[in-house]
Amino acid sequence: MARLPTLTLGVVAPDDLDVLDAAASRVWAMINDEGYFYLTGPLVCDLNPAPVVAAAAAFFARPIEEKMRFHIARSAFHRGYLPTGEEGQADEVPDLKEGFDTGLSQLLADGSDRPDEGWPDTPGFRAEAGRWRRRMEAVARTLALVFARTLGQPATYLLDRATDPPNQLRLLHYPGSPVPRQGVGVHRDFECFTLLAATGPGLEVERPDGSWVRVPPRPDSLVVTTGDLLEIITNGGLPAARHRVGWVTERRFAFPYFFSLDRDVVVAPLDRFVGPAGPHYRPVRAGEHLMARTTEVFRYLRDAGRDAHP
């Protein structure tokens, strides 16, 4: 059996350059060889997703008319419930999933949740979603040190550009289907990188050679994939992972956490990745890119002809 791409990582500081550089070298190789990797080790071994799974299950078990009270279109910050068929390109088969999007825009200055941001009254939902989101943020900020070193930059390069980013946690529910049907169509994430925890198989990632590989969850691990912003910064050197969720036969929960940059950060290829032919990507503001891509894939935004403000 081939060895799975795995990075074992503990809590490290920006000045732990030997550890960060060794990890950065492995990350570059794994993304370019496999398109993803598992993150394991002391940084993630005690995550315990059981409470957030239980809270999500309780919310998604509610009648659809109750869940629609928290529809994402009701939020000023593009946060809330999305029913099956809400997300996806206009000409695609609708995804077989429902979800609830949360993000840092729901937080007050003291770190507490906004009471008026449409949180469901399902017992434990807000508390457990917030707990998981805060833990993912801590993991992401450590991993951002590693990715900064893959860029050949100081360890805080990404964190210095992520002081108030529109990072997002999604709570997704796949009810399972007795007949073949896609869970999520082929897509790429918009941000820098994604951390994924899931309760069952379904995720499939396209490897750089064009083949597709199933990436089931593993105990005490998160799946990491890269997104658009790192692809732009590296001029294609760290390609954004094309991935999908295939036929989910049994109920599945998934909790992707997306690490982004501040909205006004100009993202462009770094000089070290630009050859004689010049850059392959035009500069873009991180927030504008995120808004444009989000507007493409949400039906309520397309129907309203307006931009998202995540």
PDB file of C-alpha atoms in Angstrom:
ATOM      1  CA  MET A   1       0.000   0.000   0.000  1.00  0.00           C
ATOM      2  CA  ALA A   2       1.335   3.436  -0.917  1.00  0.00           C
ATOM      3  CA  ARG A   3       2.239   5.686   1.964  1.00  0.00           C
ATOM      4  CA  LEU A   4      -0.370   8.363   2.536  1.00  0.00           C
ATOM      5  CA  PRO A   5       0.838  11.979   2.407  1.00  0.00           C
ATOM      6  CA  THR A   6       1.009  12.984   6.058  1.00  0.00           C
ATOM      7  CA  LEU A   7       2.455  15.910   7.977  1.00  0.00           C
ATOM      8  CA  THR A   8       2.972  15.406  11.697  1.00  0.00           C
ATOM      9  CA  LEU A   9       3.067  18.750  13.461  1.00  0.00           C
ATOM     10  CA  GLY A  10       2.983  20.103  16.985  1.00  0.00           C
ATOM     11  CA  VAL A  11       2.608  23.624  18.280  1.00  0.00           C
ATOM     12  CA  VAL A  12       5.497  25.636  16.861  1.00  0.00           C
ATOM     13  CA  ALA A  13       6.583  29.266  17.104  1.00  0.00           C
ATOM     14  CA  PRO A  14       7.612  31.571  14.246  1.00  0.00           C
ATOM     15  CA  ASP A  15      11.260  31.287  15.272  1.00  0.00           C
ATOM     16  CA  ASP A  16      11.281  27.451  15.142  1.00  0.00           C
ATOM     17  CA  LEU A  17      12.718  27.683  11.645  1.00  0.00           C
ATOM     18  CA  ASP A  18      14.267  24.207  11.492  1.00  0.00           C
ATOM     19  CA  VAL A  19      10.898  22.599  12.257  1.00  0.00           C
ATOM     20  CA  LEU A  20       8.974  24.936   9.969  1.00  0.00           C
ATOM     21  CA  ASP A  21      11.361  24.536   7.055  1.00  0.00           C
ATOM     22  CA  ALA A  22      11.348  20.746   7.292  1.00  0.00           C
ATOM     23  CA  ALA A  23       7.551  20.792   7.331  1.00  0.00           C
ATOM     24  CA  ALA A  24       7.434  23.310   4.476  1.00  0.00           C
ATOM     25  CA  SER A  25       9.562  21.072   2.263  1.00  0.00           C
ATOM     26  CA  ARG A  26       7.216  18.142   2.861  1.00  0.00           C
ATOM     27  CA  VAL A  27       4.133  20.261   2.221  1.00  0.00           C
ATOM     28  CA  TRP A  28       5.445  21.488  -1.126  1.00  0.00           C
ATOM     29  CA  ALA A  29       6.219  17.929  -2.212  1.00  0.00           C
ATOM     30  CA  MET A  30       2.902  16.462  -1.018  1.00  0.00           C
ATOM     31  CA  ILE A  31       0.761  19.128  -2.689  1.00  0.00           C
ATOM     32  CA  ASN A  32       2.629  18.710  -5.960  1.00  0.00           C
ATOM     33  CA  ASP A  33       2.657  14.905  -5.798  1.00  0.00           C
ATOM     34  CA  GLU A  34      -0.799  14.163  -4.346  1.00  0.00           C
ATOM     35  CA  GLY A  35      -2.831  17.396  -4.233  1.00  0.00           C
ATOM     36  CA  TYR A  36      -3.552  17.113  -0.499  1.00  0.00           C
ATOM     37  CA  PHE A  37      -2.161  15.840   2.793  1.00  0.00           C
ATOM     38  CA  TYR A  38      -3.275  14.637   6.204  1.00  0.00           C
ATOM     39  CA  LEU A  39      -2.313  16.816   9.159  1.00  0.00           C
ATOM     40  CA  THR A  40      -1.715  14.825  12.325  1.00  0.00           C
ATOM     41  CA  GLY A  41       0.328  14.972  15.507  1.00  0.00           C
ATOM     42  CA  PRO A  42       0.093  16.971  18.753  1.00  0.00           C
ATOM     43  CA  LEU A  43      -1.480  19.965  16.998  1.00  0.00           C
ATOM     44  CA  VAL A  44      -4.680  18.080  16.178  1.00  0.00           C
ATOM     45  CA  CYS A  45      -4.722  14.817  18.152  1.00  0.00           C
ATOM     46  CA  ASP A  46      -7.215  16.009  20.807  1.00  0.00           C
ATOM     47  CA  LEU A  47      -9.733  17.826  18.623  1.00  0.00           C
ATOM     48  CA  ASN A  48     -12.737  15.587  19.538  1.00  0.00           C
ATOM     49  CA  PRO A  49     -15.373  16.532  16.928  1.00  0.00           C
ATOM     50  CA  ALA A  50     -18.120  14.496  18.642  1.00  0.00           C
ATOM     51  CA  PRO A  51     -19.826  17.498  20.328  1.00  0.00           C
ATOM     52  CA  VAL A  52     -20.035  19.580  17.145  1.00  0.00           C
ATOM     53  CA  VAL A  53     -21.243  16.535  15.207  1.00  0.00           C
ATOM     54  CA  ALA A  54     -24.043  16.063  17.748  1.00  0.00           C
ATOM     55  CA  ALA A  55     -25.012  19.732  17.625  1.00  0.00           C
ATOM     56  CA  ALA A  56     -25.028  19.761  13.832  1.00  0.00           C
ATOM     57  CA  ALA A  57     -27.101  16.572  13.719  1.00  0.00           C
ATOM     58  CA  ALA A  58     -29.688  18.132  16.038  1.00  0.00           C
ATOM     59  CA  PHE A  59     -29.993  21.240  13.884  1.00  0.00           C
ATOM     60  CA  PHE A  60     -30.198  19.453  10.536  1.00  0.00           C
ATOM     61  CA  ALA A  61     -32.835  17.074  11.940  1.00  0.00           C
ATOM     62  CA  ARG A  62     -35.260  19.989  12.314  1.00  0.00           C
ATOM     63  CA  PRO A  63     -38.071  20.436   9.762  1.00  0.00           C
ATOM     64  CA  ILE A  64     -37.049  22.327   6.642  1.00  0.00           C
ATOM     65  CA  GLU A  65     -39.458  25.183   7.366  1.00  0.00           C
ATOM     66  CA  GLU A  66     -37.712  25.791  10.699  1.00  0.00           C
ATOM     67  CA  LYS A  67     -34.244  25.699   9.139  1.00  0.00           C
ATOM     68  CA  MET A  68     -35.319  28.129   6.417  1.00  0.00           C
ATOM     69  CA  ARG A  69     -35.892  30.759   9.111  1.00  0.00           C
ATOM     70  CA  PHE A  70     -32.097  30.993   9.212  1.00  0.00           C
ATOM     71  CA  HIS A  71     -31.553  31.043   5.449  1.00  0.00           C
ATOM     72  CA  ILE A  72     -28.266  32.617   4.433  1.00  0.00           C
ATOM     73  CA  ALA A  73     -30.071  35.286   2.392  1.00  0.00           C
ATOM     74  CA  ARG A  74     -31.413  36.775   5.623  1.00  0.00           C
ATOM     75  CA  SER A  75     -27.912  37.589   6.885  1.00  0.00           C
ATOM     76  CA  ALA A  76     -26.029  40.810   6.265  1.00  0.00           C
ATOM     77  CA  PHE A  77     -22.784  38.827   6.419  1.00  0.00           C
ATOM     78  CA  HIS A  78     -23.562  35.832   4.163  1.00  0.00           C
ATOM     79  CA  ARG A  79     -23.905  33.532   7.155  1.00  0.00           C
ATOM     80  CA  GLY A  80     -26.620  30.994   7.876  1.00  0.00           C
ATOM     81  CA  TYR A  81     -28.464  27.982   6.512  1.00  0.00           C
ATOM     82  CA  LEU A  82     -28.191  26.776   2.928  1.00  0.00           C
ATOM     83  CA  PRO A  83     -30.677  24.144   1.777  1.00  0.00           C
ATOM     84  CA  THR A  84     -29.995  21.416  -0.746  1.00  0.00           C
ATOM     85  CA  GLY A  85     -29.546  22.984  -4.182  1.00  0.00           C
ATOM     86  CA  GLU A  86     -28.611  26.463  -2.913  1.00  0.00           C
ATOM     87  CA  GLU A  87     -24.965  26.148  -3.873  1.00  0.00           C
ATOM     88  CA  GLY A  88     -23.418  25.172  -7.204  1.00  0.00           C
ATOM     89  CA  GLN A  89     -22.858  26.549 -10.672  1.00  0.00           C
ATOM     90  CA  ALA A  90     -26.064  27.465 -12.483  1.00  0.00           C
ATOM     91  CA  ASP A  91     -25.631  24.758 -15.149  1.00  0.00           C
ATOM     92  CA  GLU A  92     -24.643  21.958 -12.754  1.00  0.00           C
ATOM     93  CA  VAL A  93     -26.586  19.192 -11.060  1.00  0.00           C
ATOM     94  CA  PRO A  94     -27.407  20.504  -7.553  1.00  0.00           C
ATOM     95  CA  ASP A  95     -25.210  19.251  -4.733  1.00  0.00           C
ATOM     96  CA  LEU A  96     -26.674  16.675  -2.371  1.00  0.00           C
ATOM     97  CA  LYS A  97     -25.945  18.569   0.829  1.00  0.00           C
ATOM     98  CA  GLU A  98     -27.268  21.186   3.183  1.00  0.00           C
ATOM     99  CA  GLY A  99     -25.184  23.368   5.434  1.00  0.00           C
ATOM    100  CA  PHE A 100     -24.752  26.231   7.824  1.00  0.00           C
ATOM    101  CA  ASP A 101     -22.020  28.827   7.246  1.00  0.00           C
ATOM    102  CA  THR A 102     -20.350  30.669  10.120  1.00  0.00           C
ATOM    103  CA  GLY A 103     -17.509  33.162  10.136  1.00  0.00           C
ATOM    104  CA  LEU A 104     -15.526  35.742  12.042  1.00  0.00           C
ATOM    105  CA  SER A 105     -17.903  38.476  10.870  1.00  0.00           C
ATOM    106  CA  GLN A 106     -20.304  37.065  13.457  1.00  0.00           C
ATOM    107  CA  LEU A 107     -17.967  38.026  16.292  1.00  0.00           C
ATOM    108  CA  LEU A 108     -17.938  41.194  18.367  1.00  0.00           C
ATOM    109  CA  ALA A 109     -14.723  42.973  19.309  1.00  0.00           C
ATOM    110  CA  ASP A 110     -14.451  40.977  22.530  1.00  0.00           C
ATOM    111  CA  GLY A 111     -14.661  37.697  20.637  1.00  0.00           C
ATOM    112  CA  SER A 112     -18.235  36.876  21.618  1.00  0.00           C
ATOM    113  CA  ASP A 113     -20.870  35.968  19.055  1.00  0.00           C
ATOM    114  CA  ARG A 114     -23.229  38.554  17.624  1.00  0.00           C
ATOM    115  CA  PRO A 115     -26.610  37.768  19.226  1.00  0.00           C
ATOM    116  CA  ASP A 116     -28.508  39.019  16.186  1.00  0.00           C
ATOM    117  CA  GLU A 117     -26.714  37.045  13.490  1.00  0.00           C
ATOM    118  CA  GLY A 118     -29.317  34.387  13.032  1.00  0.00           C
ATOM    119  CA  TRP A 119     -27.962  31.644  15.257  1.00  0.00           C
ATOM    120  CA  PRO A 120     -30.482  28.804  15.606  1.00  0.00           C
ATOM    121  CA  ASP A 121     -31.857  28.102  19.055  1.00  0.00           C
ATOM    122  CA  THR A 122     -30.911  24.406  18.760  1.00  0.00           C
ATOM    123  CA  PRO A 123     -29.323  23.565  22.119  1.00  0.00           C
ATOM    124  CA  GLY A 124     -25.536  23.618  21.945  1.00  0.00           C
ATOM    125  CA  PHE A 125     -25.367  24.590  18.284  1.00  0.00           C
ATOM    126  CA  ARG A 126     -23.881  28.061  18.676  1.00  0.00           C
ATOM    127  CA  ALA A 127     -21.536  27.020  21.502  1.00  0.00           C
ATOM    128  CA  GLU A 128     -20.156  23.948  19.747  1.00  0.00           C
ATOM    129  CA  ALA A 129     -19.831  25.632  16.347  1.00  0.00           C
ATOM    130  CA  GLY A 130     -17.966  28.476  18.036  1.00  0.00           C
ATOM    131  CA  ARG A 131     -15.730  26.093  19.948  1.00  0.00           C
ATOM    132  CA  TRP A 132     -14.806  24.172  16.813  1.00  0.00           C
ATOM    133  CA  ARG A 133     -14.256  27.363  14.834  1.00  0.00           C
ATOM    134  CA  ARG A 134     -11.873  28.751  17.449  1.00  0.00           C
ATOM    135  CA  ARG A 135      -9.903  25.514  17.533  1.00  0.00           C
ATOM    136  CA  MET A 136      -9.630  25.400  13.752  1.00  0.00           C
ATOM    137  CA  GLU A 137      -8.433  28.990  13.775  1.00  0.00           C
ATOM    138  CA  ALA A 138      -5.624  28.037  16.155  1.00  0.00           C
ATOM    139  CA  VAL A 139      -4.601  25.091  13.967  1.00  0.00           C
ATOM    140  CA  ALA A 140      -4.790  27.223  10.824  1.00  0.00           C
ATOM    141  CA  ARG A 141      -2.608  29.955  12.276  1.00  0.00           C
ATOM    142  CA  THR A 142       0.092  27.411  13.097  1.00  0.00           C
ATOM    143  CA  LEU A 143      -0.135  25.829   9.658  1.00  0.00           C
ATOM    144  CA  ALA A 144       0.059  29.314   8.119  1.00  0.00           C
ATOM    145  CA  LEU A 145       3.617  29.527   9.492  1.00  0.00           C
ATOM    146  CA  VAL A 146       4.503  26.410   7.509  1.00  0.00           C
ATOM    147  CA  PHE A 147       2.888  27.644   4.324  1.00  0.00           C
ATOM    148  CA  ALA A 148       4.706  30.968   4.642  1.00  0.00           C
ATOM    149  CA  ARG A 149       7.998  29.088   4.620  1.00  0.00           C
ATOM    150  CA  THR A 150       6.911  27.145   1.523  1.00  0.00           C
ATOM    151  CA  LEU A 151       6.675  30.570  -0.108  1.00  0.00           C
ATOM    152  CA  GLY A 152      10.249  31.339   0.926  1.00  0.00           C
ATOM    153  CA  GLN A 153       9.008  34.151   3.158  1.00  0.00           C
ATOM    154  CA  PRO A 154       9.290  34.991   6.871  1.00  0.00           C
ATOM    155  CA  ALA A 155       7.152  32.680   8.983  1.00  0.00           C
ATOM    156  CA  THR A 156       4.594  35.391   9.763  1.00  0.00           C
ATOM    157  CA  TYR A 157       4.170  36.442   6.120  1.00  0.00           C
ATOM    158  CA  LEU A 158       0.610  35.117   5.859  1.00  0.00           C
ATOM    159  CA  LEU A 159      -0.408  35.963   9.416  1.00  0.00           C
ATOM    160  CA  ASP A 160       0.728  39.551   8.924  1.00  0.00           C
ATOM    161  CA  ARG A 161      -1.780  39.696   6.068  1.00  0.00           C
ATOM    162  CA  ALA A 162      -4.547  37.968   8.031  1.00  0.00           C
ATOM    163  CA  THR A 163      -5.317  40.320  10.908  1.00  0.00           C
ATOM    164  CA  ASP A 164      -9.094  40.342  10.247  1.00  0.00           C
ATOM    165  CA  PRO A 165      -9.695  37.782   7.498  1.00  0.00           C
ATOM    166  CA  PRO A 166     -13.109  36.463   6.405  1.00  0.00           C
ATOM    167  CA  ASN A 167     -12.241  32.937   7.530  1.00  0.00           C
ATOM    168  CA  GLN A 168     -15.218  30.629   7.426  1.00  0.00           C
ATOM    169  CA  LEU A 169     -16.380  27.413   9.078  1.00  0.00           C
ATOM    170  CA  ARG A 170     -19.038  25.417   7.272  1.00  0.00           C
ATOM    171  CA  LEU A 171     -21.136  22.721   8.922  1.00  0.00           C
ATOM    172  CA  LEU A 172     -22.300  20.402   6.152  1.00  0.00           C
ATOM    173  CA  HIS A 173     -24.757  17.522   6.200  1.00  0.00           C
ATOM    174  CA  TYR A 174     -24.991  14.843   3.506  1.00  0.00           C
ATOM    175  CA  PRO A 175     -28.122  12.733   4.136  1.00  0.00           C
ATOM    176  CA  GLY A 176     -26.878   9.844   1.991  1.00  0.00           C
ATOM    177  CA  SER A 177     -28.506   8.557  -1.162  1.00  0.00           C
ATOM    178  CA  PRO A 178     -29.574   5.011  -2.114  1.00  0.00           C
ATOM    179  CA  VAL A 179     -28.897   5.822  -5.774  1.00  0.00           C
ATOM    180  CA  PRO A 180     -25.711   7.287  -7.291  1.00  0.00           C
ATOM    181  CA  ARG A 181     -25.642  11.072  -6.951  1.00  0.00           C
ATOM    182  CA  GLN A 182     -22.827  13.553  -6.437  1.00  0.00           C
ATOM    183  CA  GLY A 183     -22.401  15.079  -3.013  1.00  0.00           C
ATOM    184  CA  VAL A 184     -20.552  18.151  -4.336  1.00  0.00           C
ATOM    185  CA  GLY A 185     -19.428  18.825  -7.886  1.00  0.00           C
ATOM    186  CA  VAL A 186     -15.831  19.462  -8.921  1.00  0.00           C
ATOM    187  CA  HIS A 187     -14.570  22.773  -7.543  1.00  0.00           C
ATOM    188  CA  ARG A 188     -11.600  24.617  -6.068  1.00  0.00           C
ATOM    189  CA  ASP A 189     -11.611  26.535  -2.816  1.00  0.00           C
ATOM    190  CA  PHE A 190     -11.225  30.295  -3.004  1.00  0.00           C
ATOM    191  CA  GLU A 191      -8.955  31.003  -0.021  1.00  0.00           C
ATOM    192  CA  CYS A 192      -5.372  30.038   0.973  1.00  0.00           C
ATOM    193  CA  PHE A 193      -5.987  26.577   2.380  1.00  0.00           C
ATOM    194  CA  THR A 194      -8.719  24.409   3.879  1.00  0.00           C
ATOM    195  CA  LEU A 195      -8.814  22.181   6.960  1.00  0.00           C
ATOM    196  CA  LEU A 196     -11.391  19.395   6.775  1.00  0.00           C
ATOM    197  CA  ALA A 197     -12.849  17.073   9.387  1.00  0.00           C
ATOM    198  CA  ALA A 198     -15.539  14.593   8.335  1.00  0.00           C
ATOM    199  CA  THR A 199     -17.432  11.659   9.778  1.00  0.00           C
ATOM    200  CA  GLY A 200     -17.268   9.424   6.730  1.00  0.00           C
ATOM    201  CA  PRO A 201     -15.858   8.934   3.212  1.00  0.00           C
ATOM    202  CA  GLY A 202     -16.861  10.967   0.203  1.00  0.00           C
ATOM    203  CA  LEU A 203     -14.035  13.416  -0.496  1.00  0.00           C
ATOM    204  CA  GLU A 204     -12.145  12.833  -3.732  1.00  0.00           C
ATOM    205  CA  VAL A 205      -9.120  14.903  -4.814  1.00  0.00           C
ATOM    206  CA  GLU A 206      -7.627  15.211  -8.278  1.00  0.00           C
ATOM    207  CA  ARG A 207      -3.922  14.443  -8.215  1.00  0.00           C
ATOM    208  CA  PRO A 208      -1.557  16.578 -10.334  1.00  0.00           C
ATOM    209  CA  ASP A 209      -1.338  13.757 -12.894  1.00  0.00           C
ATOM    210  CA  GLY A 210      -5.088  14.035 -13.506  1.00  0.00           C
ATOM    211  CA  SER A 211      -6.135  10.893 -11.638  1.00  0.00           C
ATOM    212  CA  TRP A 212      -8.653  11.025  -8.815  1.00  0.00           C
ATOM    213  CA  VAL A 213      -8.060   9.574  -5.358  1.00  0.00           C
ATOM    214  CA  ARG A 214     -10.481   8.958  -2.518  1.00  0.00           C
ATOM    215  CA  VAL A 215      -9.455  10.708   0.699  1.00  0.00           C
ATOM    216  CA  PRO A 216     -11.389   9.209   3.619  1.00  0.00           C
ATOM    217  CA  PRO A 217     -11.128  10.700   7.109  1.00  0.00           C
ATOM    218  CA  ARG A 218      -8.505   9.300   9.452  1.00  0.00           C
ATOM    219  CA  PRO A 219      -8.551   9.304  13.264  1.00  0.00           C
ATOM    220  CA  ASP A 220      -6.832  12.283  14.898  1.00  0.00           C
ATOM    221  CA  SER A 221      -6.200  13.926  11.525  1.00  0.00           C
ATOM    222  CA  LEU A 222      -7.434  16.746   9.314  1.00  0.00           C
ATOM    223  CA  VAL A 223      -7.299  16.804   5.526  1.00  0.00           C
ATOM    224  CA  VAL A 224      -5.512  19.858   4.095  1.00  0.00           C
ATOM    225  CA  THR A 225      -5.964  21.199   0.575  1.00  0.00           C
ATOM    226  CA  THR A 226      -4.753  24.426  -1.003  1.00  0.00           C
ATOM    227  CA  GLY A 227      -6.894  27.135  -2.586  1.00  0.00           C
ATOM    228  CA  ASP A 228      -6.814  29.914  -5.162  1.00  0.00           C
ATOM    229  CA  LEU A 229      -4.820  32.486  -3.194  1.00  0.00           C
ATOM    230  CA  LEU A 230      -1.777  30.259  -2.677  1.00  0.00           C
ATOM    231  CA  GLU A 231      -1.903  29.245  -6.321  1.00  0.00           C
ATOM    232  CA  ILE A 232      -1.768  32.905  -7.332  1.00  0.00           C
ATOM    233  CA  ILE A 233       1.021  33.780  -4.881  1.00  0.00           C
ATOM    234  CA  THR A 234       3.168  30.884  -6.149  1.00  0.00           C
ATOM    235  CA  ASN A 235       2.317  31.527  -9.816  1.00  0.00           C
ATOM    236  CA  GLY A 236       0.890  28.018  -9.995  1.00  0.00           C
ATOM    237  CA  GLY A 237       3.621  26.372  -7.946  1.00  0.00           C
ATOM    238  CA  LEU A 238       1.122  25.294  -5.273  1.00  0.00           C
ATOM    239  CA  PRO A 239      -1.964  24.542  -7.367  1.00  0.00           C
ATOM    240  CA  ALA A 240      -5.405  24.815  -5.824  1.00  0.00           C
ATOM    241  CA  ALA A 241      -6.826  21.342  -5.358  1.00  0.00           C
ATOM    242  CA  ARG A 242      -9.675  20.305  -7.622  1.00  0.00           C
ATOM    243  CA  HIS A 243     -11.907  18.149  -5.487  1.00  0.00           C
ATOM    244  CA  ARG A 244     -15.429  16.824  -5.150  1.00  0.00           C
ATOM    245  CA  VAL A 245     -17.643  14.716  -2.937  1.00  0.00           C
ATOM    246  CA  GLY A 246     -18.802  11.587  -4.704  1.00  0.00           C
ATOM    247  CA  TRP A 247     -21.696   9.294  -3.973  1.00  0.00           C
ATOM    248  CA  VAL A 248     -22.371   9.396  -0.233  1.00  0.00           C
ATOM    249  CA  THR A 249     -24.339   6.270   0.644  1.00  0.00           C
ATOM    250  CA  GLU A 250     -24.621   6.893   4.388  1.00  0.00           C
ATOM    251  CA  ARG A 251     -25.210  10.026   6.443  1.00  0.00           C
ATOM    252  CA  ARG A 252     -22.078  12.180   6.576  1.00  0.00           C
ATOM    253  CA  PHE A 253     -21.105  15.397   8.329  1.00  0.00           C
ATOM    254  CA  ALA A 254     -18.177  17.529   7.176  1.00  0.00           C
ATOM    255  CA  PHE A 255     -16.667  20.662   8.689  1.00  0.00           C
ATOM    256  CA  PRO A 256     -14.361  22.552   6.296  1.00  0.00           C
ATOM    257  CA  TYR A 257     -12.525  25.569   7.693  1.00  0.00           C
ATOM    258  CA  PHE A 258     -11.179  28.079   5.169  1.00  0.00           C
ATOM    259  CA  PHE A 259      -8.150  30.247   5.962  1.00  0.00           C
ATOM    260  CA  SER A 260      -8.042  33.473   3.964  1.00  0.00           C
ATOM    261  CA  LEU A 261      -6.285  36.847   3.933  1.00  0.00           C
ATOM    262  CA  ASP A 262      -7.565  40.306   4.808  1.00  0.00           C
ATOM    263  CA  ARG A 263      -9.992  41.663   2.250  1.00  0.00           C
ATOM    264  CA  ASP A 264      -7.774  44.535   1.101  1.00  0.00           C
ATOM    265  CA  VAL A 265      -4.601  42.451   0.633  1.00  0.00           C
ATOM    266  CA  VAL A 266      -3.366  42.501  -2.956  1.00  0.00           C
ATOM    267  CA  VAL A 267      -2.530  38.934  -3.972  1.00  0.00           C
ATOM    268  CA  ALA A 268      -0.013  38.550  -6.788  1.00  0.00           C
ATOM    269  CA  PRO A 269       2.765  36.120  -7.769  1.00  0.00           C
ATOM    270  CA  LEU A 270       5.927  36.591  -5.735  1.00  0.00           C
ATOM    271  CA  ASP A 271       8.991  37.434  -7.806  1.00  0.00           C
ATOM    272  CA  ARG A 272      10.742  34.189  -6.855  1.00  0.00           C
ATOM    273  CA  PHE A 273       8.038  32.198  -8.676  1.00  0.00           C
ATOM    274  CA  VAL A 274       8.017  34.303 -11.856  1.00  0.00           C
ATOM    275  CA  GLY A 275      10.167  33.105 -14.739  1.00  0.00           C
ATOM    276  CA  PRO A 276      11.209  34.800 -17.979  1.00  0.00           C
ATOM    277  CA  ALA A 277       7.717  34.379 -19.400  1.00  0.00           C
ATOM    278  CA  GLY A 278       6.321  36.570 -16.642  1.00  0.00           C
ATOM    279  CA  PRO A 279       3.476  35.915 -14.193  1.00  0.00           C
ATOM    280  CA  HIS A 280       0.557  33.705 -15.179  1.00  0.00           C
ATOM    281  CA  TYR A 281      -1.861  35.450 -12.811  1.00  0.00           C
ATOM    282  CA  ARG A 282      -3.051  39.024 -12.503  1.00  0.00           C
ATOM    283  CA  PRO A 283      -3.045  40.730  -9.098  1.00  0.00           C
ATOM    284  CA  VAL A 284      -6.361  40.624  -7.250  1.00  0.00           C
ATOM    285  CA  ARG A 285      -7.604  41.863  -3.922  1.00  0.00           C
ATOM    286  CA  ALA A 286      -8.365  38.917  -1.671  1.00  0.00           C
ATOM    287  CA  GLY A 287     -11.814  40.195  -0.698  1.00  0.00           C
ATOM    288  CA  GLU A 288     -12.843  40.960  -4.265  1.00  0.00           C
ATOM    289  CA  HIS A 289     -11.773  37.503  -5.382  1.00  0.00           C
ATOM    290  CA  LEU A 290     -13.716  35.855  -2.568  1.00  0.00           C
ATOM    291  CA  MET A 291     -16.846  37.918  -3.278  1.00  0.00           C
ATOM    292  CA  ALA A 292     -16.742  37.213  -7.001  1.00  0.00           C
ATOM    293  CA  ARG A 293     -16.287  33.469  -6.587  1.00  0.00           C
ATOM    294  CA  THR A 294     -18.950  33.259  -3.878  1.00  0.00           C
ATOM    295  CA  THR A 295     -21.459  35.133  -6.029  1.00  0.00           C
ATOM    296  CA  GLU A 296     -20.873  32.636  -8.840  1.00  0.00           C
ATOM    297  CA  VAL A 297     -21.937  29.628  -6.820  1.00  0.00           C
ATOM    298  CA  PHE A 298     -24.838  30.767  -4.617  1.00  0.00           C
ATOM    299  CA  ARG A 299     -28.248  30.744  -6.229  1.00  0.00           C
ATOM    300  CA  TYR A 300     -29.735  33.487  -4.057  1.00  0.00           C
ATOM    301  CA  LEU A 301     -26.896  35.842  -5.023  1.00  0.00           C
ATOM    302  CA  ARG A 302     -27.172  35.033  -8.724  1.00  0.00           C
ATOM    303  CA  ASP A 303     -30.931  35.520  -8.604  1.00  0.00           C
ATOM    304  CA  ALA A 304     -30.564  38.857  -6.826  1.00  0.00           C
ATOM    305  CA  GLY A 305     -27.741  40.002  -9.089  1.00  0.00           C
ATOM    306  CA  ARG A 306     -25.665  41.178  -6.156  1.00  0.00           C
ATOM    307  CA  ASP A 307     -22.318  40.481  -4.549  1.00  0.00           C
ATOM    308  CA  ALA A 308     -21.690  38.491  -1.421  1.00  0.00           C
ATOM    309  CA  HIS A 309     -20.071  40.174   1.551  1.00  0.00           C
ATOM    310  CA  PRO A 310     -18.479  37.339   3.527  1.00  0.00           C
TER     311      PRO A 310
END
